[in-house]
mmCIF file of C-alpha atoms in Angstrom:
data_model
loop_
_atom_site.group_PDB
_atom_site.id
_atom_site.type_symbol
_atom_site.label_atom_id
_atom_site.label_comp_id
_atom_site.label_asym_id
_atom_site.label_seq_id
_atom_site.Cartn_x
_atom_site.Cartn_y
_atom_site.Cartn_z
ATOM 1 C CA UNK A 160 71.948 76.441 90.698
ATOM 2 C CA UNK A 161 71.282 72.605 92.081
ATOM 3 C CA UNK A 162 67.779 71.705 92.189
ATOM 4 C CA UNK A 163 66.385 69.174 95.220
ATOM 5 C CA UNK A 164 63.763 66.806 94.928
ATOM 6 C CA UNK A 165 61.693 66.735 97.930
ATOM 7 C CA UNK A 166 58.466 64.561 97.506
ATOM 8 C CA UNK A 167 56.317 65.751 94.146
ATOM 9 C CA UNK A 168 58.268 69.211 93.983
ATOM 10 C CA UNK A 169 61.614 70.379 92.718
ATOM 11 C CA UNK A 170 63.119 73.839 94.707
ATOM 12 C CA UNK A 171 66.183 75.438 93.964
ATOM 13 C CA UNK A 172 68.711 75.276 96.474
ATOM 14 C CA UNK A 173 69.297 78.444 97.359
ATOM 15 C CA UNK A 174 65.654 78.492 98.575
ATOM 16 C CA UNK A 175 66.096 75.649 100.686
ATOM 17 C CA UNK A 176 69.159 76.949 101.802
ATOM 18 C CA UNK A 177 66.987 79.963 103.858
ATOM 19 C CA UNK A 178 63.813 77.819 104.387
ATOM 20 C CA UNK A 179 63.960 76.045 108.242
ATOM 21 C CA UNK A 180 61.455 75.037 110.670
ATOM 22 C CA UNK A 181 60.912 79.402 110.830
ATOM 23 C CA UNK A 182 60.045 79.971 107.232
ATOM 24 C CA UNK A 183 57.468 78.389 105.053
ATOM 25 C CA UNK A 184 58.690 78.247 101.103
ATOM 26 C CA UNK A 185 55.755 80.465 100.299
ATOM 27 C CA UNK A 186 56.527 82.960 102.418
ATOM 28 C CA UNK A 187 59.764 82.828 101.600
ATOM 29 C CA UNK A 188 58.815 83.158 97.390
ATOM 30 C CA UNK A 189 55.947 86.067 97.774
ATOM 31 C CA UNK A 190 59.066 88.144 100.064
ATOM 32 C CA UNK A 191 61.039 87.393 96.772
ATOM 33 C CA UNK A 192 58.783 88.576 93.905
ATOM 34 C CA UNK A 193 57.655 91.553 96.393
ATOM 35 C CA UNK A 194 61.651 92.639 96.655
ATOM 36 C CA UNK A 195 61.703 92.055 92.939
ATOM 37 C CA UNK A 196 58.684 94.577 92.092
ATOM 38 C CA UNK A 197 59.848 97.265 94.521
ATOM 39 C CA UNK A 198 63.004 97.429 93.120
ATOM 40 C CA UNK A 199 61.798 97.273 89.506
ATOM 41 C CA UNK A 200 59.433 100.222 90.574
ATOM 42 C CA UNK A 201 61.959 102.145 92.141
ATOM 43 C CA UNK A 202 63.879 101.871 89.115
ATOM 44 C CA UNK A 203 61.353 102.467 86.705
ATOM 45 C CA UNK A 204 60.632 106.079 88.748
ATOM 46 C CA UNK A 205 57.879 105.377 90.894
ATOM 47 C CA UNK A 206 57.641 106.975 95.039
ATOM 48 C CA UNK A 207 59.115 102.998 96.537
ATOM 49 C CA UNK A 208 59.496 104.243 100.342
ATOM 50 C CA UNK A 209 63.443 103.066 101.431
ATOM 51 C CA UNK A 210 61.839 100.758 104.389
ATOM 52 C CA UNK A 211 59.786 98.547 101.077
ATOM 53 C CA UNK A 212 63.375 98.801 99.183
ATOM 54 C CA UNK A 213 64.980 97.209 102.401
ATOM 55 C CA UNK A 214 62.471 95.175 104.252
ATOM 56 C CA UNK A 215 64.071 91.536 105.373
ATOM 57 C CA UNK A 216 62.720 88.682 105.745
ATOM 58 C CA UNK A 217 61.755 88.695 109.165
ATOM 59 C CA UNK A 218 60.433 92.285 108.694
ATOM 60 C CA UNK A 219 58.293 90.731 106.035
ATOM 61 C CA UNK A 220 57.139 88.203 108.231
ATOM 62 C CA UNK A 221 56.500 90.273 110.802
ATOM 63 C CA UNK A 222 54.316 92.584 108.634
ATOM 64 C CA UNK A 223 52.085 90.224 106.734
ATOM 65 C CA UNK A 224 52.323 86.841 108.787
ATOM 66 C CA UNK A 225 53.812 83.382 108.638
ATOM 67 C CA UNK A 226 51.073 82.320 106.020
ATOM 68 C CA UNK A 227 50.318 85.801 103.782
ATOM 69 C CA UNK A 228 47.534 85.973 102.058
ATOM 70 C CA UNK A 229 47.757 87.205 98.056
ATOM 71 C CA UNK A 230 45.652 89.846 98.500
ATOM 72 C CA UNK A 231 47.461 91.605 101.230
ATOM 73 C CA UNK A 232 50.394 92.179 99.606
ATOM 74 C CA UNK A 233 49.053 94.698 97.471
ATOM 75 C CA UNK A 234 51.153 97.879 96.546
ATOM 76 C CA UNK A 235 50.271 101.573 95.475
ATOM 77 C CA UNK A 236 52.905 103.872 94.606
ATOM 78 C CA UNK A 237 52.989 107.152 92.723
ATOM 79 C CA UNK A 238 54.727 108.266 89.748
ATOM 80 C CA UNK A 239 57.706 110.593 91.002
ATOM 81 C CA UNK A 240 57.238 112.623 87.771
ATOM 82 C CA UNK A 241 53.664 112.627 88.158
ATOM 83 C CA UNK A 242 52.385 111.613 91.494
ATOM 84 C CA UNK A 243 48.469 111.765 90.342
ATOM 85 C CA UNK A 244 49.659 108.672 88.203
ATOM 86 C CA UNK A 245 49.253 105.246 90.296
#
């Protein structure tokens, strides 16, 4: 993966790739990592609802903002074995 200076930061590429004038590189990294956990959760046996496991960008956007804040992108999900188990 090429890496791109761009002032005091380095980004990957394929990060820039999807970041425009419509996305901010945040954004763009908290969708990431939340993808990342659902999917981990889902496949570690925990209730992930199919619309987390396939939310898009946009969707994402849509949902939390432009600019989301850390602590709204919380998550609670049950153990599918045990669903009094968060």
């Amino acid at each position: 993966m090429a890496m791109i200076e761009n002032g005091n930061e380095t980004r990957s590429e394929c990060l820039v790739r999807i970041c425009n004038e419509e996305s901010n590189i945040e954004t763009i990294r908290y969708f990431e990592c939340r993808k990342t956990l659902m999917d981990m959760l889902h496949d570690r046996g925990y209730n992930v609802s199919e619309s987390d496991l396939t939310l898009s960008l946009s969707e994402f956007r849509s949902r939390f903002g432009e600019f989301p804040k850390p602590h709204t992108l919380g998550v609670s999900v049950s153990l599918r074995s045990n669903p009094s188990i968060k």
